CSV table of C-alpha atoms and ligand atoms in Angstrom, one decimal:
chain,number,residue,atom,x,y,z
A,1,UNK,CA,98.6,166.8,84.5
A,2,UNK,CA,95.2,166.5,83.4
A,3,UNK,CA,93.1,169.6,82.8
A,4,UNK,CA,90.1,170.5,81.2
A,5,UNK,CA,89.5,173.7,79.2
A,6,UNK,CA,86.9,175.1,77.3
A,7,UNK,CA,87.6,176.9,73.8
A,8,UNK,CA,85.1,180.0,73.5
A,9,UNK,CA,85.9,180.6,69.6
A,10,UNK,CA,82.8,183.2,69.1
A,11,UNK,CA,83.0,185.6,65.9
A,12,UNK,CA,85.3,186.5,62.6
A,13,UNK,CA,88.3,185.1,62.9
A,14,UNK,CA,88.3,184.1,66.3
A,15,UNK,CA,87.6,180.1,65.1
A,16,UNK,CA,90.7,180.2,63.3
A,17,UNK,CA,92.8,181.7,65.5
A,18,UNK,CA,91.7,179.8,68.6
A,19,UNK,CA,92.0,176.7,66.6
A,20,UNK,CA,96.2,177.3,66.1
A,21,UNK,CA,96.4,178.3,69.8
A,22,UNK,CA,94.9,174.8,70.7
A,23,UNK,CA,96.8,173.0,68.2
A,24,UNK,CA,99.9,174.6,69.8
A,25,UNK,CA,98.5,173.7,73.3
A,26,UNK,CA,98.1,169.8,72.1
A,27,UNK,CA,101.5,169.6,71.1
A,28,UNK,CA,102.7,171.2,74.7
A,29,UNK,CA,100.8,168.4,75.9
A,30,UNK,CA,102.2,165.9,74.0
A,31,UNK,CA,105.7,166.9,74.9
A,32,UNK,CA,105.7,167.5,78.2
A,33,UNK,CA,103.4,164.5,79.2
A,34,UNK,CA,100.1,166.1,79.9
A,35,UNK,CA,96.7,165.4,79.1
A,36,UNK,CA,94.6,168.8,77.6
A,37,UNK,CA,91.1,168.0,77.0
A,38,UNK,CA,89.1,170.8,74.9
A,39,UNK,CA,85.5,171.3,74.7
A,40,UNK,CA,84.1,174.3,72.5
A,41,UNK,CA,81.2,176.6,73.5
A,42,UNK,CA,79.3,179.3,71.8
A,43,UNK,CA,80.0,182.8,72.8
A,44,UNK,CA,79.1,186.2,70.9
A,45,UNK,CA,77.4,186.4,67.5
A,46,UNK,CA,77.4,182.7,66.8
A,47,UNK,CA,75.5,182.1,70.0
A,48,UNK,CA,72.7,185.1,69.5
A,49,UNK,CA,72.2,182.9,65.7
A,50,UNK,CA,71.4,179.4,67.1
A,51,UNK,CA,70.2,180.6,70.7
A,52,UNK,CA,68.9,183.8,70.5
A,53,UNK,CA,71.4,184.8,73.5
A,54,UNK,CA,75.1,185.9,73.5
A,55,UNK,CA,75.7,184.2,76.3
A,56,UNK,CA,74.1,180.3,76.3
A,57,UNK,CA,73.8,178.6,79.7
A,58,UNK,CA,75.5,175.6,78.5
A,59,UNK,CA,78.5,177.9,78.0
A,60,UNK,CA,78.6,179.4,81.4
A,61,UNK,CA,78.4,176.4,83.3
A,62,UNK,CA,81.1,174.3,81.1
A,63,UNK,CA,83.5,177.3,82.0
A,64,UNK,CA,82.3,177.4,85.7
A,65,UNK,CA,83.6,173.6,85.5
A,66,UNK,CA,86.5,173.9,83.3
A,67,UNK,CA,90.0,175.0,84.4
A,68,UNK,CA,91.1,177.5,82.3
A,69,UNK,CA,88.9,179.1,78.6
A,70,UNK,CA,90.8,180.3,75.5
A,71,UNK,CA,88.4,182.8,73.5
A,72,UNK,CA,89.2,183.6,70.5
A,73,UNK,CA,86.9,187.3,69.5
A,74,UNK,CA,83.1,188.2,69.5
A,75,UNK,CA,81.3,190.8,67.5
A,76,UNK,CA,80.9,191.8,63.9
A,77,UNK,CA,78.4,194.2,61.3
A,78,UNK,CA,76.1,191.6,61.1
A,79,UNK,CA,75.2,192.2,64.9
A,80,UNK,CA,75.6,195.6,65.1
A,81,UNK,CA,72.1,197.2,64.7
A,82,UNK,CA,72.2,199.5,67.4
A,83,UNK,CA,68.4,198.7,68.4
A,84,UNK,CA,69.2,195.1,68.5
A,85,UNK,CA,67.9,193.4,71.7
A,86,UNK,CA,71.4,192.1,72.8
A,87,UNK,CA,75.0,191.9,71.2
A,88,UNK,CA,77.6,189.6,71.0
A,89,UNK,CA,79.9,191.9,73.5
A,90,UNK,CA,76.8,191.8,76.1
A,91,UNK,CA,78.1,187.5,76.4
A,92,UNK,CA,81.9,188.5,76.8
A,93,UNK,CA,81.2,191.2,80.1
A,94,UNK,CA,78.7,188.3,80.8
A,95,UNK,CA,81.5,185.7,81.1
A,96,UNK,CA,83.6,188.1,82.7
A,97,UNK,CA,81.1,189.0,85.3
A,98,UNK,CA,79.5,185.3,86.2
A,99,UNK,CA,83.3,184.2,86.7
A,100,UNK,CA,84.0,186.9,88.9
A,101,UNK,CA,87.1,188.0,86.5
A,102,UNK,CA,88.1,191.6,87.7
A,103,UNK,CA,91.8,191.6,86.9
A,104,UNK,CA,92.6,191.8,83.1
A,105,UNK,CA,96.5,191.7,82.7
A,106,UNK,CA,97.6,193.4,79.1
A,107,UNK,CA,101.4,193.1,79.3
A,108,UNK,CA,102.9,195.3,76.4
A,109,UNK,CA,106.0,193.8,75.3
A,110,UNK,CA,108.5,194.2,72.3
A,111,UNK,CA,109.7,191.8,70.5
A,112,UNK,CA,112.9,192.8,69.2
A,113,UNK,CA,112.3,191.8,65.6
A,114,UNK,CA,109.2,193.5,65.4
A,115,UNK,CA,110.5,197.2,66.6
A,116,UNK,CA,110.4,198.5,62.8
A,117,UNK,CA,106.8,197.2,62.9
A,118,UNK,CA,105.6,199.4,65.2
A,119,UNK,CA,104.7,203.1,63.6
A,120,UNK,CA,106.6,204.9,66.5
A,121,UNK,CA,110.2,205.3,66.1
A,122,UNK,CA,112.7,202.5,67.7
A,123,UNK,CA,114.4,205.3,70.2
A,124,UNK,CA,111.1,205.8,71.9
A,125,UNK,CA,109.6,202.4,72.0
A,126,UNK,CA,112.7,200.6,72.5
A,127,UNK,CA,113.2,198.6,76.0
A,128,UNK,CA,109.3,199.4,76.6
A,129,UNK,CA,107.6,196.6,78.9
A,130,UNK,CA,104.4,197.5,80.4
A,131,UNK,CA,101.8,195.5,82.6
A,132,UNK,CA,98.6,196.8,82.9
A,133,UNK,CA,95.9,195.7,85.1
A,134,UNK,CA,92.5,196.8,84.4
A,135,UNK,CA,90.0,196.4,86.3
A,136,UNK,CA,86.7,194.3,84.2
A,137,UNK,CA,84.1,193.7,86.2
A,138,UNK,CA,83.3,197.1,87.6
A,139,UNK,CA,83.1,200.6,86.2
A,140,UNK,CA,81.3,202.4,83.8
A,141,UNK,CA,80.9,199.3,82.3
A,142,UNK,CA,78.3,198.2,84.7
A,143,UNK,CA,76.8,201.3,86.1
A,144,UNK,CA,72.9,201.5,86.0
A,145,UNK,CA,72.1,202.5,82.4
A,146,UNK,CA,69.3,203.9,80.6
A,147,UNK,CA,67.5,206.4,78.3
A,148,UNK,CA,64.2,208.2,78.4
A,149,UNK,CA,62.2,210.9,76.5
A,150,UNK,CA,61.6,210.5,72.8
A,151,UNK,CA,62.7,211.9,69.6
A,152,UNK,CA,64.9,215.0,69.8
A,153,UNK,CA,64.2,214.9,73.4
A,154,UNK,CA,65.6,211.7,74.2
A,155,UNK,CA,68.6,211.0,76.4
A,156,UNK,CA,70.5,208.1,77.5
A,157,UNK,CA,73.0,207.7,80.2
A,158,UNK,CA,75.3,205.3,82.0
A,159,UNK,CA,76.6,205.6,85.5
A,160,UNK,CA,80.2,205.1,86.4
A,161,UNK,CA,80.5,203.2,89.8
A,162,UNK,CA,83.3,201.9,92.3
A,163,UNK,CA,83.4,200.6,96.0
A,164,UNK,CA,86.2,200.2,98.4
A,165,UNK,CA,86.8,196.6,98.0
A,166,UNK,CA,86.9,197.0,94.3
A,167,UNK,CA,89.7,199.1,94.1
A,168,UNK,CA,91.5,197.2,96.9
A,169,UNK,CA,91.6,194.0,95.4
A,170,UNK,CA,93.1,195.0,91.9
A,171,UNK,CA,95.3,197.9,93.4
A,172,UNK,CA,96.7,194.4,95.5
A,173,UNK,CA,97.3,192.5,92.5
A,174,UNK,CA,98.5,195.1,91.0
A,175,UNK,CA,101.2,196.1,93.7
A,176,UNK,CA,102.0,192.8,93.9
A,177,UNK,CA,103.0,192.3,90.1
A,178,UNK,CA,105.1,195.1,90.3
A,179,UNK,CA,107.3,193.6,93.0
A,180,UNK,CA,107.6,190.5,90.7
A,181,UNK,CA,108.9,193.5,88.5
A,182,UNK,CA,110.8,196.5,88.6
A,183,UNK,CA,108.6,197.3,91.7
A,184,UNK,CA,106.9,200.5,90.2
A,185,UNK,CA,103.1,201.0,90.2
A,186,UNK,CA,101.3,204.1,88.3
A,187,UNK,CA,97.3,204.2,88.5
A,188,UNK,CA,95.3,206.0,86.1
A,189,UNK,CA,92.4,207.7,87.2
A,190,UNK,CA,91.0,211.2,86.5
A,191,UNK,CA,90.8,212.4,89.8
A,192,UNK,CA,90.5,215.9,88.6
A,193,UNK,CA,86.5,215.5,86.9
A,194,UNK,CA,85.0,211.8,88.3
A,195,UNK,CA,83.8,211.3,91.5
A,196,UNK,CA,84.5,207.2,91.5
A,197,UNK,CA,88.6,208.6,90.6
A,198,UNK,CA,88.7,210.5,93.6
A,199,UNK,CA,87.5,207.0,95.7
A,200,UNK,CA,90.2,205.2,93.4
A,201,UNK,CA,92.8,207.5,94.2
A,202,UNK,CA,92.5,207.7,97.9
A,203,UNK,CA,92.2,203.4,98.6
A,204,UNK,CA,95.0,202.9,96.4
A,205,UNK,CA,96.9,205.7,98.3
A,206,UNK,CA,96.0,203.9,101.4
A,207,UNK,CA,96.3,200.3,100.2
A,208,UNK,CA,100.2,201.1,98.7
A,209,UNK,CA,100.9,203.1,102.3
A,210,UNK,CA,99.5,200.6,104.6
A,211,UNK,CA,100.6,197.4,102.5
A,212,UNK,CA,103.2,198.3,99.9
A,213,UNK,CA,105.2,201.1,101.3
A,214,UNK,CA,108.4,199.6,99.7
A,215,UNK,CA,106.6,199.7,95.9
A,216,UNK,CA,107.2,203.5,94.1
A,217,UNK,CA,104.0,204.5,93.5
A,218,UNK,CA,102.8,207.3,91.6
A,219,UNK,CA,99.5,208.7,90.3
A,220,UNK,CA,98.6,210.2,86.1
A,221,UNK,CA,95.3,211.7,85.1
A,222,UNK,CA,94.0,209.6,82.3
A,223,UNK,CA,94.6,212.4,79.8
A,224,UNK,CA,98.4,212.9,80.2
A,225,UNK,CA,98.9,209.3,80.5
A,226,UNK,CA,97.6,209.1,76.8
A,227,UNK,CA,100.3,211.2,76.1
A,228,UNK,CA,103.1,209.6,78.3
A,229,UNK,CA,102.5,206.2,76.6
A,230,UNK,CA,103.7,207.3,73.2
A,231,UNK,CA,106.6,209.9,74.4
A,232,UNK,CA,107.9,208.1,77.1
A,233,UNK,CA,106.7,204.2,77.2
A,234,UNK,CA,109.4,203.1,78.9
A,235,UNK,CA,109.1,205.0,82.2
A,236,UNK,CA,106.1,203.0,83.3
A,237,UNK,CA,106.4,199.1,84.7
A,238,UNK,CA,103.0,197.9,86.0
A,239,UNK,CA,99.8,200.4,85.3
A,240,UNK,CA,96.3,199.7,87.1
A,241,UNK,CA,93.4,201.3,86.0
A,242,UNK,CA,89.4,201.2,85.8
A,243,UNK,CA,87.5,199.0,83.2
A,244,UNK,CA,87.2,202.0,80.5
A,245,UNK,CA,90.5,203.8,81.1
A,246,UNK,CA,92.0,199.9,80.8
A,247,UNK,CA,89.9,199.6,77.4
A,248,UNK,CA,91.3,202.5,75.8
A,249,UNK,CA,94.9,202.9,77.1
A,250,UNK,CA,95.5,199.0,76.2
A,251,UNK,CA,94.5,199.8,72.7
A,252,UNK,CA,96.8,202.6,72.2
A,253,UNK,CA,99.4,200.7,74.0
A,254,UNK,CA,99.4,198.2,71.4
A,255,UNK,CA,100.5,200.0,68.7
A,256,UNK,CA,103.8,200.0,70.6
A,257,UNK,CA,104.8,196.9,69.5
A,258,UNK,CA,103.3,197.6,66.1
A,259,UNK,CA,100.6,195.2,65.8
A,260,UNK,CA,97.5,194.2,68.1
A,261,UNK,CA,97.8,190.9,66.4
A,262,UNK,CA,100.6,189.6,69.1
A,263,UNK,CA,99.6,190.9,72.7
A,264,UNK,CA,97.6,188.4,74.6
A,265,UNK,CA,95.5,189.0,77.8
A,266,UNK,CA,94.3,187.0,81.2
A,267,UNK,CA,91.4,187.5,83.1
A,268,UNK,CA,91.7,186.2,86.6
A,269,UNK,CA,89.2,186.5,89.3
A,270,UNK,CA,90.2,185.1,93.2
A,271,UNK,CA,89.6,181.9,92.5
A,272,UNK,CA,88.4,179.7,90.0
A,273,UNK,CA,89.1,179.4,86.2
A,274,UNK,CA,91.1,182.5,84.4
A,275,UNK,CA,90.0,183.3,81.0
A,276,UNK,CA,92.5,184.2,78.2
A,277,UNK,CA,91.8,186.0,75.1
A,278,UNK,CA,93.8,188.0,72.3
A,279,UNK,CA,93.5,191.8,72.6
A,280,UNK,CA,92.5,192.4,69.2
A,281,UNK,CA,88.9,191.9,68.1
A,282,UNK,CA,87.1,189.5,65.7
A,283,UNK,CA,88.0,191.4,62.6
A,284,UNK,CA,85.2,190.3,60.0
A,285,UNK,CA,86.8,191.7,56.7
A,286,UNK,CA,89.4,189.1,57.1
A,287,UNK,CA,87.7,186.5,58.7
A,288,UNK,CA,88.1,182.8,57.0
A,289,UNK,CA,90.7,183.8,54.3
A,290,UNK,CA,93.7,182.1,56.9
A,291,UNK,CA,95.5,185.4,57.2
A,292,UNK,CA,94.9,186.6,60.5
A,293,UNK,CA,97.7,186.6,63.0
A,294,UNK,CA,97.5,183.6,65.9
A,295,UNK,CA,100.4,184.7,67.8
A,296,UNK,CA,98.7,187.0,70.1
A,297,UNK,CA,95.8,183.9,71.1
A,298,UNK,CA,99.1,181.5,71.2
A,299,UNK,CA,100.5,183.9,73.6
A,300,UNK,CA,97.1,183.7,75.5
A,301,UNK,CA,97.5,179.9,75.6
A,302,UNK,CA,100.9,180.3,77.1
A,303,UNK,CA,99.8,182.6,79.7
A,304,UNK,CA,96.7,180.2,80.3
A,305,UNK,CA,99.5,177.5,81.2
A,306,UNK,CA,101.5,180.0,83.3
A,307,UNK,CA,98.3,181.3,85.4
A,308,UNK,CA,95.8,178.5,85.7
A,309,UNK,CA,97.8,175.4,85.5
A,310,UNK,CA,101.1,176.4,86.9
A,311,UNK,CA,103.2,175.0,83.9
A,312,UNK,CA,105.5,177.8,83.5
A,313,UNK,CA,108.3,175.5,82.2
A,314,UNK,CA,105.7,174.9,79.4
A,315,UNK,CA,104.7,178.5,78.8
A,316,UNK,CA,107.9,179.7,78.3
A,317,UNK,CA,108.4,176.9,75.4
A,318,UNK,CA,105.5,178.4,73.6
A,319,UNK,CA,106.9,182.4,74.4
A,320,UNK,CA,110.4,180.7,73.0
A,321,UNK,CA,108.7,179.4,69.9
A,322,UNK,CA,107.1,182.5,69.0
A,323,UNK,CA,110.2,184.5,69.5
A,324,UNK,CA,112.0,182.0,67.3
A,325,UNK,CA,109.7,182.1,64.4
A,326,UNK,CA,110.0,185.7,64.2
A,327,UNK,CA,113.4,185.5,64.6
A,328,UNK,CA,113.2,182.9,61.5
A,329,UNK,CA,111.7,185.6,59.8
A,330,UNK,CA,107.9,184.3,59.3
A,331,UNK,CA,105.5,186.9,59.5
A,332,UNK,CA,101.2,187.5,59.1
A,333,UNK,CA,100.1,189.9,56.7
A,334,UNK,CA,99.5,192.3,59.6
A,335,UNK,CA,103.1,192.3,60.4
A,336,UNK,CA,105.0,191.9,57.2
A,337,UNK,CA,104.8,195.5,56.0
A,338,UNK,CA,104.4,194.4,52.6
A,339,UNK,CA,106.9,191.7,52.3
A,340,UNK,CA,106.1,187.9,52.3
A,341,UNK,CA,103.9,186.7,54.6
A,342,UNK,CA,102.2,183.2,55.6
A,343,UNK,CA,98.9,182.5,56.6
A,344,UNK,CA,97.1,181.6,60.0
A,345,UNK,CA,97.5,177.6,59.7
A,346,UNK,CA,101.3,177.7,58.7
A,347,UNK,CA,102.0,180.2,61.4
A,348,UNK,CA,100.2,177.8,63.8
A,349,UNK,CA,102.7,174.6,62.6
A,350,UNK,CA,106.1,177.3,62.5
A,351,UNK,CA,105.3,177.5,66.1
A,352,UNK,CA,104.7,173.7,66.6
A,353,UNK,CA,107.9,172.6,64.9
A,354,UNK,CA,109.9,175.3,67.5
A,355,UNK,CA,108.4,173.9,70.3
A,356,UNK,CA,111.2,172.2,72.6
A,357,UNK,CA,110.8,170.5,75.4
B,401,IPM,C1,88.3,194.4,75.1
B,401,IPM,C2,87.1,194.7,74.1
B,401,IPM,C3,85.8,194.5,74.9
B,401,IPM,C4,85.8,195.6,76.0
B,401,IPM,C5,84.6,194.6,74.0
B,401,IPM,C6,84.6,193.7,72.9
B,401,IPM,C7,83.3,194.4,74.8
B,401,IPM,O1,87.3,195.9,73.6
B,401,IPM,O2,88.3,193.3,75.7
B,401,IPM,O3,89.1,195.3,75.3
B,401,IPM,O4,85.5,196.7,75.8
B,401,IPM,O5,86.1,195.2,77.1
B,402,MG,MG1,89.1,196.9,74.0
């Protein structure tokens, strides 16, 4: 197979990191016969330095053409000024938005040799794995925003929208995830306080009556689900939620399996190229020492086989690799609680040399 894909490295250590996942993507292709061609964009900081925009059009249109885009992270304190005219985030829901991405799958899984990494305790977290689908192009996150008034009379606000066929299409997806699972859904929404939660929660009561009525469905206000995921992880199988609930719940999620450094993420829209990204951000105070963890955008790179090209045979060598080098013991700093660790490169070539084909 041939395919074309676009590397989106952006900010901090999101070059390094994205450089090991497409090392580890070469040498897939190399042993399984394919041909990977990679052509790097700007996205984020890096772009608002030599373009003035977070977002270049260059970029946008080589991922409209491209097949699948591993990102690596965007932001940092050098683009924070919050009276700046645009930041490095404003390219990422950018991308997600032009490409029509609305589906962000988190999937929250252990790895065995990691459950003393995480800070809950093994009889709570073990056995937990969790999909969760949130919903990234809609939301809060796009609603009408604005301030007026000056000084201590000044406000700001930000609207929090949904339609019908928004919450259709990713309570669908969702459903049908779960029955590739153990054919559970939950959705998230607080029901109780937000208008756009009492929409959710009636078309995705209607969409799992009409369409999954086989699929246990069940509903959690936002607040107590907060609570469930760190009592009782394990009772949940796929989760679908909006783009802010998604944001937050999939952060405190990923201290389940100890470290945010290993959980990858796809954003798929209905048709044309996903978009695959670590869940962890750009983290400047490490960024260029080669210490940051590149399992969780090697993870990304397998699900970008799985999803956009269809090589699941190939994925699962990477997800075997990565299993094997922790198995072997190798750990990042992030994950070695203060025993030996290895750096970003050498992490990158344990994974390589596990590769089988
Ligand atoms: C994420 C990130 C982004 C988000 C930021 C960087 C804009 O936190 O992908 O979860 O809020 O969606
Ligand atoms: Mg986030």
């Amino acid at each position: 197979m041939k395919a074309n894909l676009v590397l989106l490295p952006g900010d901090g250590i999101g070059p390094e990191i994205t450089q090991q996942a497409a090392s580890v993507l070469e040498a897939v292709a190399k042993r399984f016969g394919h041909e990977f061609e990679f052509r790097s964009h700007l996205i984020g900081g890096i772009a608002i330095d030599s373009t003035g925009e977070p977002l270049p059009a260059a970029t946008i249109s080589a991922c409209k053409d491209a097949d699948a885009i591993l990102l690596g992270a965007v932001g940092g304190p050098k683009w924070d000024d919050p009276s700046a005219k645009t930041r490095p985030e404003a390219g990422l829901l950018q991308i997600r938005k032009e490409l029509g991405l609305f589906a962000n799958l988190r999937p929250i899984r252990l790895f065995d040799e990691l459950v003393d990494a995480s800070p809950l305790k093994r009889e709570i977290i073990e056995g937990t794995d969790i999909l969760f689908l949130r919903e990234l192009t809609g939301g809060i996150y796009f609603g009408e925003s604005g301030r007026s008034g000056e000084g201590s009379s000044e406000s700001a606000y930000q609207s929090m929208v949904y339609s019908v066929p928004e919450v259709e299409r990713i309570v669908r997806l969702a459903a049908q995830a779960a029955k590739g699972r153990q054919n559970r859904l939950t959705s998230v929404d607080k029901a109780n306080v937000l208008e756009p939660s009492r929409l959710w929660r009636q078309v995705a009561a209607r969409v799992m009556a009409e369409e999954f009525p086989d699929v246990q469905y069940d509903v959690v206000l936002v607040d107590s689900m907060a609570m469930h995921l760190i009592n009782r992880p394990r009772d949940f199988d796929v989760v679908v939620t909006s783009n802010m609930f998604g944001d937050i719940l999939t952060d405190e999620a990923s201290m389940l399996p100890g470290s945010l450094g290993m959980l990858p993420s796809a954003s798929l829209g209905s048709d044309g190229p996903g978009l695959y990204e670590p869940i962890h951000g750009s983290a400047p105070d490490i960024a260029g020492q080669d210490i940051a963890n590149p399992l969780a955008t090697i993870l990304a790179a397998a699900m970008l086989l799985r999803h956009s090209l269809s090589l699941n045979e190939e994925a699962e060598a990477i997800e075997s690799a990565v299993s094997q080098v922790l198995a072997d013991g190798l750990r990042t700093a992030d994950i070695a609680r203060g025993s030996e660790s290895l750096g970003t490169q050498a992490m990158g070539q344990a994974v390589i040399e596990r590769l089988s084909n």
